[in-house]
PDB file of C-alpha atoms and ligand atoms in Angstrom:
ATOM      1  CA  MET R   1      16.325  23.970   9.209  1.00  0.00           C
ATOM      2  CA  ARG R   2      13.078  21.512   9.438  1.00  0.00           C
ATOM      3  CA  ILE R   3      10.057  22.465   7.813  1.00  0.00           C
ATOM      4  CA  ALA R   4       6.636  20.293   8.577  1.00  0.00           C
ATOM      5  CA  VAL R   5       3.125  20.559   7.345  1.00  0.00           C
ATOM      6  CA  TYR R   6       0.400  19.756   8.856  1.00  0.00           C
ATOM      7  CA  GLN R   7      -2.967  18.215   6.878  1.00  0.00           C
ATOM      8  CA  THR R   8      -5.920  19.260   8.972  1.00  0.00           C
ATOM      9  CA  SER R   9      -9.756  18.357   9.163  1.00  0.00           C
ATOM     10  CA  PRO R  10     -11.375  20.959  11.105  1.00  0.00           C
ATOM     11  CA  ALA R  11     -14.421  21.064  11.746  1.00  0.00           C
ATOM     12  CA  TYR R  12     -16.753  23.726  10.577  1.00  0.00           C
ATOM     13  CA  GLY R  13     -16.605  26.734  13.651  1.00  0.00           C
ATOM     14  CA  GLU R  14     -15.253  24.556  16.211  1.00  0.00           C
ATOM     15  CA  VAL R  15     -12.620  27.491  16.288  1.00  0.00           C
ATOM     16  CA  GLU R  16     -11.458  25.895  20.244  1.00  0.00           C
ATOM     17  CA  TYR R  17     -11.276  21.949  19.091  1.00  0.00           C
ATOM     18  CA  ASN R  18      -9.719  22.524  15.629  1.00  0.00           C
ATOM     19  CA  LEU R  19      -6.962  24.730  17.579  1.00  0.00           C
ATOM     20  CA  PHE R  20      -6.595  22.548  20.124  1.00  0.00           C
ATOM     21  CA  THR R  21      -6.302  19.794  17.598  1.00  0.00           C
ATOM     22  CA  ALA R  22      -3.713  21.353  15.014  1.00  0.00           C
ATOM     23  CA  LEU R  23      -0.989  22.524  18.613  1.00  0.00           C
ATOM     24  CA  ASN R  24      -1.432  18.510  19.882  1.00  0.00           C
ATOM     25  CA  ALA R  25       0.436  17.244  16.818  1.00  0.00           C
ATOM     26  CA  LEU R  26       2.571  20.026  15.726  1.00  0.00           C
ATOM     27  CA  GLY R  27       3.317  20.172  19.718  1.00  0.00           C
ATOM     28  CA  SER R  28       4.809  16.146  19.183  1.00  0.00           C
ATOM     29  CA  PHE R  29       7.090  17.548  16.686  1.00  0.00           C
ATOM     30  CA  ARG R  30      10.469  19.575  16.659  1.00  0.00           C
ATOM     31  CA  ALA R  31      10.217  21.819  13.911  1.00  0.00           C
ATOM     32  CA  ASP R  32      11.913  25.224  12.756  1.00  0.00           C
ATOM     33  CA  LEU R  33       8.177  25.986  10.873  1.00  0.00           C
ATOM     34  CA  PHE R  34       5.097  24.517  10.570  1.00  0.00           C
ATOM     35  CA  VAL R  35       2.945  25.783   8.108  1.00  0.00           C
ATOM     36  CA  LEU R  36      -0.758  24.958   8.868  1.00  0.00           C
ATOM     37  CA  PRO R  37      -3.445  25.148   6.137  1.00  0.00           C
ATOM     38  CA  GLU R  38      -5.814  28.192   5.277  1.00  0.00           C
ATOM     39  CA  LEU R  39      -8.667  28.740   7.508  1.00  0.00           C
ATOM     40  CA  PHE R  40      -7.090  25.893   9.688  1.00  0.00           C
ATOM     41  CA  SER R  41      -9.602  27.473  12.806  1.00  0.00           C
ATOM     42  CA  THR R  42     -12.841  28.683  11.689  1.00  0.00           C
ATOM     43  CA  GLY R  43     -13.065  25.548   8.269  1.00  0.00           C
ATOM     44  CA  TYR R  44     -14.499  27.466   5.235  1.00  0.00           C
ATOM     45  CA  LEU R  45     -18.029  27.285   4.164  1.00  0.00           C
ATOM     46  CA  PHE R  46     -19.897  29.623   5.975  1.00  0.00           C
ATOM     47  CA  GLY R  47     -23.011  30.537   5.482  1.00  0.00           C
ATOM     48  CA  SER R  48     -22.954  34.309   5.428  1.00  0.00           C
ATOM     49  CA  ARG R  49     -20.583  37.214   5.821  1.00  0.00           C
ATOM     50  CA  LYS R  50     -22.618  37.319   9.325  1.00  0.00           C
ATOM     51  CA  GLU R  51     -21.655  34.277   9.933  1.00  0.00           C
ATOM     52  CA  LEU R  52     -18.339  35.133   9.103  1.00  0.00           C
ATOM     53  CA  ALA R  53     -17.569  37.670  11.851  1.00  0.00           C
ATOM     54  CA  ALA R  54     -18.934  35.558  15.157  1.00  0.00           C
ATOM     55  CA  LEU R  55     -16.122  33.919  14.316  1.00  0.00           C
ATOM     56  CA  ALA R  56     -13.165  35.916  12.691  1.00  0.00           C
ATOM     57  CA  GLU R  57     -10.703  37.176  14.525  1.00  0.00           C
ATOM     58  CA  PRO R  58      -8.221  40.363  15.311  1.00  0.00           C
ATOM     59  CA  ILE R  59      -4.291  39.725  13.829  1.00  0.00           C
ATOM     60  CA  PRO R  60      -2.196  39.511  16.421  1.00  0.00           C
ATOM     61  CA  SER R  61      -4.437  40.547  19.562  1.00  0.00           C
ATOM     62  CA  GLY R  62      -7.416  37.914  19.182  1.00  0.00           C
ATOM     63  CA  PRO R  63      -7.365  34.074  20.914  1.00  0.00           C
ATOM     64  CA  THR R  64      -5.558  32.383  17.161  1.00  0.00           C
ATOM     65  CA  THR R  65      -3.421  33.851  17.129  1.00  0.00           C
ATOM     66  CA  ARG R  66      -2.105  34.641  21.188  1.00  0.00           C
ATOM     67  CA  ALA R  67      -2.336  30.679  21.881  1.00  0.00           C
ATOM     68  CA  LEU R  68      -0.228  29.866  18.544  1.00  0.00           C
ATOM     69  CA  LEU R  69       2.042  32.602  19.692  1.00  0.00           C
ATOM     70  CA  GLU R  70       2.377  30.967  22.881  1.00  0.00           C
ATOM     71  CA  PHE R  71       3.677  27.742  21.001  1.00  0.00           C
ATOM     72  CA  CYS R  72       6.036  29.845  19.580  1.00  0.00           C
ATOM     73  CA  ARG R  73       7.711  30.717  22.445  1.00  0.00           C
ATOM     74  CA  ALA R  74       7.311  27.773  24.628  1.00  0.00           C
ATOM     75  CA  GLU R  75       8.293  25.245  22.074  1.00  0.00           C
ATOM     76  CA  ASP R  76      11.030  29.005  20.209  1.00  0.00           C
ATOM     77  CA  CYS R  77       9.573  28.316  16.551  1.00  0.00           C
ATOM     78  CA  ALA R  78       7.674  29.600  13.706  1.00  0.00           C
ATOM     79  CA  VAL R  79       4.005  28.826  12.189  1.00  0.00           C
ATOM     80  CA  VAL R  80       2.381  30.412   9.605  1.00  0.00           C
ATOM     81  CA  ALA R  81      -1.204  29.723   9.905  1.00  0.00           C
ATOM     82  CA  GLY R  82      -4.508  30.428   8.252  1.00  0.00           C
ATOM     83  CA  ILE R  83      -7.237  32.521  10.293  1.00  0.00           C
ATOM     84  CA  ALA R  84     -10.447  34.531   9.694  1.00  0.00           C
ATOM     85  CA  GLU R  85      -9.625  38.170  10.262  1.00  0.00           C
ATOM     86  CA  VAL R  86     -11.438  41.219  11.464  1.00  0.00           C
ATOM     87  CA  SER R  87      -9.998  44.355  11.251  1.00  0.00           C
ATOM     88  CA  GLY R  88     -11.033  48.384  11.414  1.00  0.00           C
ATOM     89  CA  ARG R  89     -14.724  49.324  13.620  1.00  0.00           C
ATOM     90  CA  GLY R  90     -18.214  50.378  12.385  1.00  0.00           C
ATOM     91  CA  SER R  91     -18.177  50.981   8.808  1.00  0.00           C
ATOM     92  CA  ALA R  92     -15.133  50.506   8.110  1.00  0.00           C
ATOM     93  CA  ARG R  93     -14.981  46.350   9.536  1.00  0.00           C
ATOM     94  CA  LYS R  94     -13.322  44.615   7.292  1.00  0.00           C
ATOM     95  CA  TYR R  95     -13.003  40.294   6.719  1.00  0.00           C
ATOM     96  CA  PHE R  96      -9.924  39.135   5.724  1.00  0.00           C
ATOM     97  CA  ASN R  97      -8.910  35.664   4.974  1.00  0.00           C
ATOM     98  CA  SER R  98      -5.686  36.369   6.173  1.00  0.00           C
ATOM     99  CA  ALA R  99      -2.380  34.126   7.268  1.00  0.00           C
ATOM    100  CA  VAL R 100      -0.024  34.794  10.418  1.00  0.00           C
ATOM    101  CA  PHE R 101       3.697  34.788  10.441  1.00  0.00           C
ATOM    102  CA  LEU R 102       4.594  34.460  13.863  1.00  0.00           C
ATOM    103  CA  GLY R 103       8.059  33.459  15.660  1.00  0.00           C
ATOM    104  CA  PRO R 104       9.116  32.901  19.376  1.00  0.00           C
ATOM    105  CA  ARG R 105       9.343  36.759  19.441  1.00  0.00           C
ATOM    106  CA  GLY R 106       6.164  37.675  17.996  1.00  0.00           C
ATOM    107  CA  LEU R 107       4.264  38.430  14.628  1.00  0.00           C
ATOM    108  CA  LEU R 108       6.408  38.409  12.371  1.00  0.00           C
ATOM    109  CA  GLY R 109       4.172  39.235   8.786  1.00  0.00           C
ATOM    110  CA  ARG R 110       0.196  38.665   8.209  1.00  0.00           C
ATOM    111  CA  TYR R 111      -0.579  38.496   4.710  1.00  0.00           C
ATOM    112  CA  ARG R 112      -4.350  39.013   3.658  1.00  0.00           C
ATOM    113  CA  LYS R 113      -5.849  36.954   0.306  1.00  0.00           C
ATOM    114  CA  THR R 114      -5.385  39.319  -2.487  1.00  0.00           C
ATOM    115  CA  HIS R 115      -6.400  36.530  -5.313  1.00  0.00           C
ATOM    116  CA  LEU R 116     -10.228  35.381  -3.937  1.00  0.00           C
ATOM    117  CA  PHE R 117     -11.681  32.373  -4.904  1.00  0.00           C
ATOM    118  CA  ASN R 118     -15.514  31.854  -6.000  1.00  0.00           C
ATOM    119  CA  LEU R 119     -17.517  31.755  -2.932  1.00  0.00           C
ATOM    120  CA  GLU R 120     -15.161  33.236  -0.938  1.00  0.00           C
ATOM    121  CA  LYS R 121     -15.956  36.857  -2.517  1.00  0.00           C
ATOM    122  CA  LYS R 122     -19.449  37.222  -0.505  1.00  0.00           C
ATOM    123  CA  TRP R 123     -17.944  36.037   2.403  1.00  0.00           C
ATOM    124  CA  PHE R 124     -14.128  37.857   2.281  1.00  0.00           C
ATOM    125  CA  ASP R 125     -12.506  41.457   1.818  1.00  0.00           C
ATOM    126  CA  ALA R 126     -10.364  41.473  -0.979  1.00  0.00           C
ATOM    127  CA  GLY R 127      -6.378  41.685   0.560  1.00  0.00           C
ATOM    128  CA  ASP R 128      -5.209  44.767   0.863  1.00  0.00           C
ATOM    129  CA  SER R 129      -1.563  43.885   2.160  1.00  0.00           C
ATOM    130  CA  GLY R 130       0.361  43.584  -0.420  1.00  0.00           C
ATOM    131  CA  PHE R 131       3.217  40.165  -0.866  1.00  0.00           C
ATOM    132  CA  SER R 132       5.823  41.077   2.285  1.00  0.00           C
ATOM    133  CA  VAL R 133       8.643  38.940   3.581  1.00  0.00           C
ATOM    134  CA  SER R 134      10.516  38.584   6.575  1.00  0.00           C
ATOM    135  CA  VAL R 135      13.222  36.312   7.842  1.00  0.00           C
ATOM    136  CA  PHE R 136      13.891  33.546  10.428  1.00  0.00           C
ATOM    137  CA  ARG R 137      17.132  31.875  11.377  1.00  0.00           C
ATOM    138  CA  GLY R 138      17.981  32.880   8.357  1.00  0.00           C
ATOM    139  CA  ALA R 139      15.468  32.231   6.243  1.00  0.00           C
ATOM    140  CA  ARG R 140      13.699  34.439   4.142  1.00  0.00           C
ATOM    141  CA  ILE R 141      10.043  33.256   4.039  1.00  0.00           C
ATOM    142  CA  GLY R 142       6.915  34.399   2.558  1.00  0.00           C
ATOM    143  CA  VAL R 143       3.626  33.571   2.875  1.00  0.00           C
ATOM    144  CA  MET R 144       0.333  33.935  -0.004  1.00  0.00           C
ATOM    145  CA  ILE R 145      -2.668  32.009   0.177  1.00  0.00           C
ATOM    146  CA  CYS R 146      -4.909  28.813  -1.654  1.00  0.00           C
ATOM    147  CA  PHE R 147      -5.836  30.777  -5.227  1.00  0.00           C
ATOM    148  CA  ASP R 148      -2.710  33.122  -5.175  1.00  0.00           C
ATOM    149  CA  TRP R 149      -1.371  29.826  -7.068  1.00  0.00           C
ATOM    150  CA  VAL R 150      -3.101  30.785 -10.236  1.00  0.00           C
ATOM    151  CA  TYR R 151      -1.632  34.183 -10.266  1.00  0.00           C
ATOM    152  CA  PRO R 152       2.605  33.572 -10.960  1.00  0.00           C
ATOM    153  CA  GLU R 153       2.980  36.468 -10.224  1.00  0.00           C
ATOM    154  CA  VAL R 154       2.933  36.233  -6.562  1.00  0.00           C
ATOM    155  CA  VAL R 155       5.753  33.684  -6.244  1.00  0.00           C
ATOM    156  CA  ARG R 156       7.577  35.644  -8.661  1.00  0.00           C
ATOM    157  CA  ILE R 157       7.282  38.962  -6.303  1.00  0.00           C
ATOM    158  CA  LEU R 158       7.876  37.080  -3.970  1.00  0.00           C
ATOM    159  CA  ALA R 159      10.827  35.534  -5.151  1.00  0.00           C
ATOM    160  CA  LEU R 160      12.301  39.084  -6.186  1.00  0.00           C
ATOM    161  CA  LYS R 161      12.037  40.363  -2.487  1.00  0.00           C
ATOM    162  CA  GLY R 162      14.571  37.744  -2.055  1.00  0.00           C
ATOM    163  CA  ALA R 163      11.568  34.387  -0.530  1.00  0.00           C
ATOM    164  CA  ASP R 164      13.886  31.194  -0.323  1.00  0.00           C
ATOM    165  CA  ILE R 165      10.790  29.805   1.109  1.00  0.00           C
ATOM    166  CA  VAL R 166       7.231  30.317   0.306  1.00  0.00           C
ATOM    167  CA  CYS R 167       4.615  29.244   2.717  1.00  0.00           C
ATOM    168  CA  HIS R 168       0.948  28.379   1.636  1.00  0.00           C
ATOM    169  CA  PRO R 169      -1.782  27.538   3.144  1.00  0.00           C
ATOM    170  CA  SER R 170      -4.696  26.306   1.195  1.00  0.00           C
ATOM    171  CA  ASN R 171      -8.354  24.524   1.168  1.00  0.00           C
ATOM    172  CA  LEU R 172      -8.093  23.672  -2.373  1.00  0.00           C
ATOM    173  CA  VAL R 173     -10.820  22.482  -4.525  1.00  0.00           C
ATOM    174  CA  LEU R 174      -9.386  22.673  -8.470  1.00  0.00           C
ATOM    175  CA  PRO R 175      -7.455  19.964  -8.680  1.00  0.00           C
ATOM    176  CA  PHE R 176      -4.704  21.501 -10.398  1.00  0.00           C
ATOM    177  CA  CYS R 177      -2.793  23.429  -7.835  1.00  0.00           C
ATOM    178  CA  GLN R 178      -0.053  20.728  -6.620  1.00  0.00           C
ATOM    179  CA  ALA R 179       1.178  20.660 -10.056  1.00  0.00           C
ATOM    180  CA  ALA R 180       1.539  24.201 -10.785  1.00  0.00           C
ATOM    181  CA  MET R 181       3.355  24.652  -7.303  1.00  0.00           C
ATOM    182  CA  ILE R 182       6.035  22.394  -8.710  1.00  0.00           C
ATOM    183  CA  THR R 183       5.879  24.248 -11.899  1.00  0.00           C
ATOM    184  CA  ARG R 184       6.063  28.434  -9.521  1.00  0.00           C
ATOM    185  CA  SER R 185       9.441  26.145  -7.724  1.00  0.00           C
ATOM    186  CA  ILE R 186      11.057  25.662 -10.848  1.00  0.00           C
ATOM    187  CA  GLU R 187       9.976  29.103 -11.973  1.00  0.00           C
ATOM    188  CA  ASN R 188      11.880  30.971  -9.209  1.00  0.00           C
ATOM    189  CA  ARG R 189      14.037  28.895  -7.507  1.00  0.00           C
ATOM    190  CA  VAL R 190      12.136  28.828  -4.065  1.00  0.00           C
ATOM    191  CA  PHE R 191      11.152  26.039  -1.885  1.00  0.00           C
ATOM    192  CA  THR R 192       7.155  26.103  -1.682  1.00  0.00           C
ATOM    193  CA  VAL R 193       5.425  24.510   1.007  1.00  0.00           C
ATOM    194  CA  THR R 194       1.685  24.227   0.668  1.00  0.00           C
ATOM    195  CA  ALA R 195      -0.887  23.272   3.549  1.00  0.00           C
ATOM    196  CA  ASN R 196      -3.395  21.840   1.987  1.00  0.00           C
ATOM    197  CA  ARG R 197      -6.803  20.801   4.389  1.00  0.00           C
ATOM    198  CA  VAL R 198      -8.688  16.895   3.402  1.00  0.00           C
ATOM    199  CA  GLY R 199     -12.672  16.600   4.524  1.00  0.00           C
ATOM    200  CA  LYS R 200     -15.921  17.607   2.197  1.00  0.00           C
ATOM    201  CA  GLU R 201     -18.242  20.747   3.861  1.00  0.00           C
ATOM    202  CA  LYS R 202     -21.609  20.891   3.162  1.00  0.00           C
ATOM    203  CA  ARG R 203     -24.096  23.380   3.746  1.00  0.00           C
ATOM    204  CA  GLY R 204     -27.095  23.284   1.984  1.00  0.00           C
ATOM    205  CA  GLU R 205     -26.910  22.109  -2.061  1.00  0.00           C
ATOM    206  CA  VAL R 206     -23.191  23.231  -1.989  1.00  0.00           C
ATOM    207  CA  GLU R 207     -20.682  20.577  -1.249  1.00  0.00           C
ATOM    208  CA  ILE R 208     -17.179  21.017  -1.185  1.00  0.00           C
ATOM    209  CA  PRO R 209     -14.222  17.926  -0.915  1.00  0.00           C
ATOM    210  CA  PHE R 210     -10.771  19.401   0.382  1.00  0.00           C
ATOM    211  CA  SER R 211      -8.246  18.028  -2.022  1.00  0.00           C
ATOM    212  CA  GLY R 212      -5.519  17.080   0.568  1.00  0.00           C
ATOM    213  CA  MET R 213      -1.441  15.816  -1.237  1.00  0.00           C
ATOM    214  CA  SER R 214       0.058  18.305   1.104  1.00  0.00           C
ATOM    215  CA  GLN R 215       3.911  19.065  -0.175  1.00  0.00           C
ATOM    216  CA  ILE R 216       6.725  20.242   0.788  1.00  0.00           C
ATOM    217  CA  VAL R 217       9.195  21.039  -3.383  1.00  0.00           C
ATOM    218  CA  ASP R 218      11.892  22.100  -3.186  1.00  0.00           C
ATOM    219  CA  PRO R 219      13.065  24.637  -5.693  1.00  0.00           C
ATOM    220  CA  HIS R 220      14.191  22.669  -9.188  1.00  0.00           C
ATOM    221  CA  GLY R 221      11.267  21.598  -8.655  1.00  0.00           C
ATOM    222  CA  ARG R 222      11.375  17.708  -6.463  1.00  0.00           C
ATOM    223  CA  VAL R 223       8.292  16.852  -4.278  1.00  0.00           C
ATOM    224  CA  LEU R 224      10.400  15.619  -1.432  1.00  0.00           C
ATOM    225  CA  ARG R 225       7.177  15.651   1.051  1.00  0.00           C
ATOM    226  CA  LYS R 226       4.059  14.397  -0.227  1.00  0.00           C
ATOM    227  CA  ALA R 227       0.913  13.759   1.813  1.00  0.00           C
ATOM    228  CA  PRO R 228      -1.578  11.396   0.905  1.00  0.00           C
ATOM    229  CA  ARG R 229      -5.103  12.593  -0.904  1.00  0.00           C
ATOM    230  CA  THR R 230      -7.006  11.759   2.579  1.00  0.00           C
ATOM    231  CA  GLY R 231      -6.765  11.730   6.341  1.00  0.00           C
ATOM    232  CA  GLU R 232      -4.469  14.334   8.572  1.00  0.00           C
ATOM    233  CA  LYS R 233      -0.604  13.929   8.428  1.00  0.00           C
ATOM    234  CA  LEU R 234       2.170  15.813   9.473  1.00  0.00           C
ATOM    235  CA  ILE R 235       4.932  15.471   6.607  1.00  0.00           C
ATOM    236  CA  ALA R 236       8.295  17.223   7.257  1.00  0.00           C
ATOM    237  CA  ALA R 237      11.669  17.897   5.362  1.00  0.00           C
ATOM    238  CA  ASP R 238      15.428  19.258   6.831  1.00  0.00           C
ATOM    239  CA  VAL R 239      15.920  22.486   4.207  1.00  0.00           C
ATOM    240  CA  ASP R 240      18.981  24.416   3.524  1.00  0.00           C
ATOM    241  CA  PRO R 241      16.889  27.825   2.893  1.00  0.00           C
ATOM    242  CA  THR R 242      20.084  28.900   1.490  1.00  0.00           C
ATOM    243  CA  ARG R 243      19.723  27.070  -2.159  1.00  0.00           C
ATOM    244  CA  ALA R 244      16.657  29.127  -3.429  1.00  0.00           C
ATOM    245  CA  ARG R 245      19.483  31.833  -3.280  1.00  0.00           C
ATOM    246  CA  ASP R 246      21.628  30.509  -6.661  1.00  0.00           C
ATOM    247  CA  LYS R 247      19.464  31.107  -9.784  1.00  0.00           C
ATOM    248  CA  ARG R 248      21.861  29.511 -12.189  1.00  0.00           C
ATOM    249  CA  PHE R 249      19.806  27.301 -14.586  1.00  0.00           C
ATOM    250  CA  THR R 250      22.547  26.468 -17.300  1.00  0.00           C
ATOM    251  CA  PRO R 251      25.948  27.692 -16.894  1.00  0.00           C
ATOM    252  CA  GLY R 252      24.618  30.083 -19.930  1.00  0.00           C
ATOM    253  CA  ASN R 253      21.435  31.743 -18.398  1.00  0.00           C
ATOM    254  CA  ASP R 254      20.692  33.058 -14.847  1.00  0.00           C
ATOM    255  CA  LEU R 255      16.813  32.848 -14.232  1.00  0.00           C
ATOM    256  CA  PHE R 256      16.509  36.191 -12.510  1.00  0.00           C
ATOM    257  CA  LYS R 257      19.313  38.447 -14.101  1.00  0.00           C
ATOM    258  CA  ASP R 258      17.470  37.467 -18.238  1.00  0.00           C
ATOM    259  CA  ARG R 259      14.387  38.773 -16.627  1.00  0.00           C
ATOM    260  CA  ARG R 260      13.155  41.790 -19.572  1.00  0.00           C
ATOM    261  CA  PRO R 261      11.053  43.668 -17.491  1.00  0.00           C
ATOM    262  CA  ARG R 262      10.947  45.596 -20.358  1.00  0.00           C
ATOM    263  CA  PHE R 263       8.682  43.649 -22.227  1.00  0.00           C
ATOM    264  CA  TYR R 264       6.347  42.501 -19.263  1.00  0.00           C
ATOM    265  CA  ARG R 265       4.495  46.125 -18.745  1.00  0.00           C
ATOM    266  CA  ASP R 266       1.382  44.446 -20.565  1.00  0.00           C
ATOM    267  CA  LEU R 267       1.048  42.318 -16.346  1.00  0.00           C
ATOM    268  CA  VAL R 268       0.490  45.607 -14.771  1.00  0.00           C
ATOM    269  CA  ARG R 269      -1.924  47.621 -17.129  1.00  0.00           C
TER     270      ARG R 269
HETATM  271  C1  ACM U 301      -9.183  27.894  -2.368  1.00  0.00           C
HETATM  272  O1  ACM U 301      -8.384  29.744  -2.993  1.00  0.00           O
HETATM  273  N1  ACM U 301      -9.492  28.130  -1.107  1.00  0.00           N
HETATM  274  C2  ACM U 301      -9.830  27.606  -2.888  1.00  0.00           C
END
């Protein structure tokens, strides 16, 4: 399975332009699975919840999801991409920092970010989807978004649910994640695919630079491909997802069989 990551530099609020640019880049390349960053079509630094409301789209009926679905059908591939989602009506209306998982036959999954980062709490509702794994071309694929990296429970749950590959659309700000995701791969024996963005956004006094260095990591923690800190870039790797199913750590250790969950109860108190 060929996995490709497109490290983008979206223009804030320019949904059509960002979508067009991304589809243009993806369309010039062949891969089974493309991963795009968090909020790749809108940009990140919303001025208010109202501003987010003007850019958010329903899933799967919104134009961004429909265009990505059309791409998956035309190119016979899958896409994981971060999208600002609106759901529900009237007082039940909610806004989620979501990621879609799309294939040639339609929506394979939708994830709503569980752990909102900093200012995101002003704009978004906390995700309510939980974590799920969907199958594409025999690979079991889970999705999480950006700041979820700091909660090791997320990749662990996805791995326990059978994920071979964890796709990780991101808009990374802090410098620790790329190293932490190597650990997430090692401790769960899974591929992790972090699609980060580059560039800066500035609103008033607030300026956020994004850190690039998108990466594809194998189940032994080897970085198969890494993008630079700056600049848009497409990186790709050919992987065998079934390599993530061998959880033997040493001749005497199986990563998952050796877990002692009865000692972990404090985690869910
Ligand atoms: C982040 O979660 N976008 C840092």
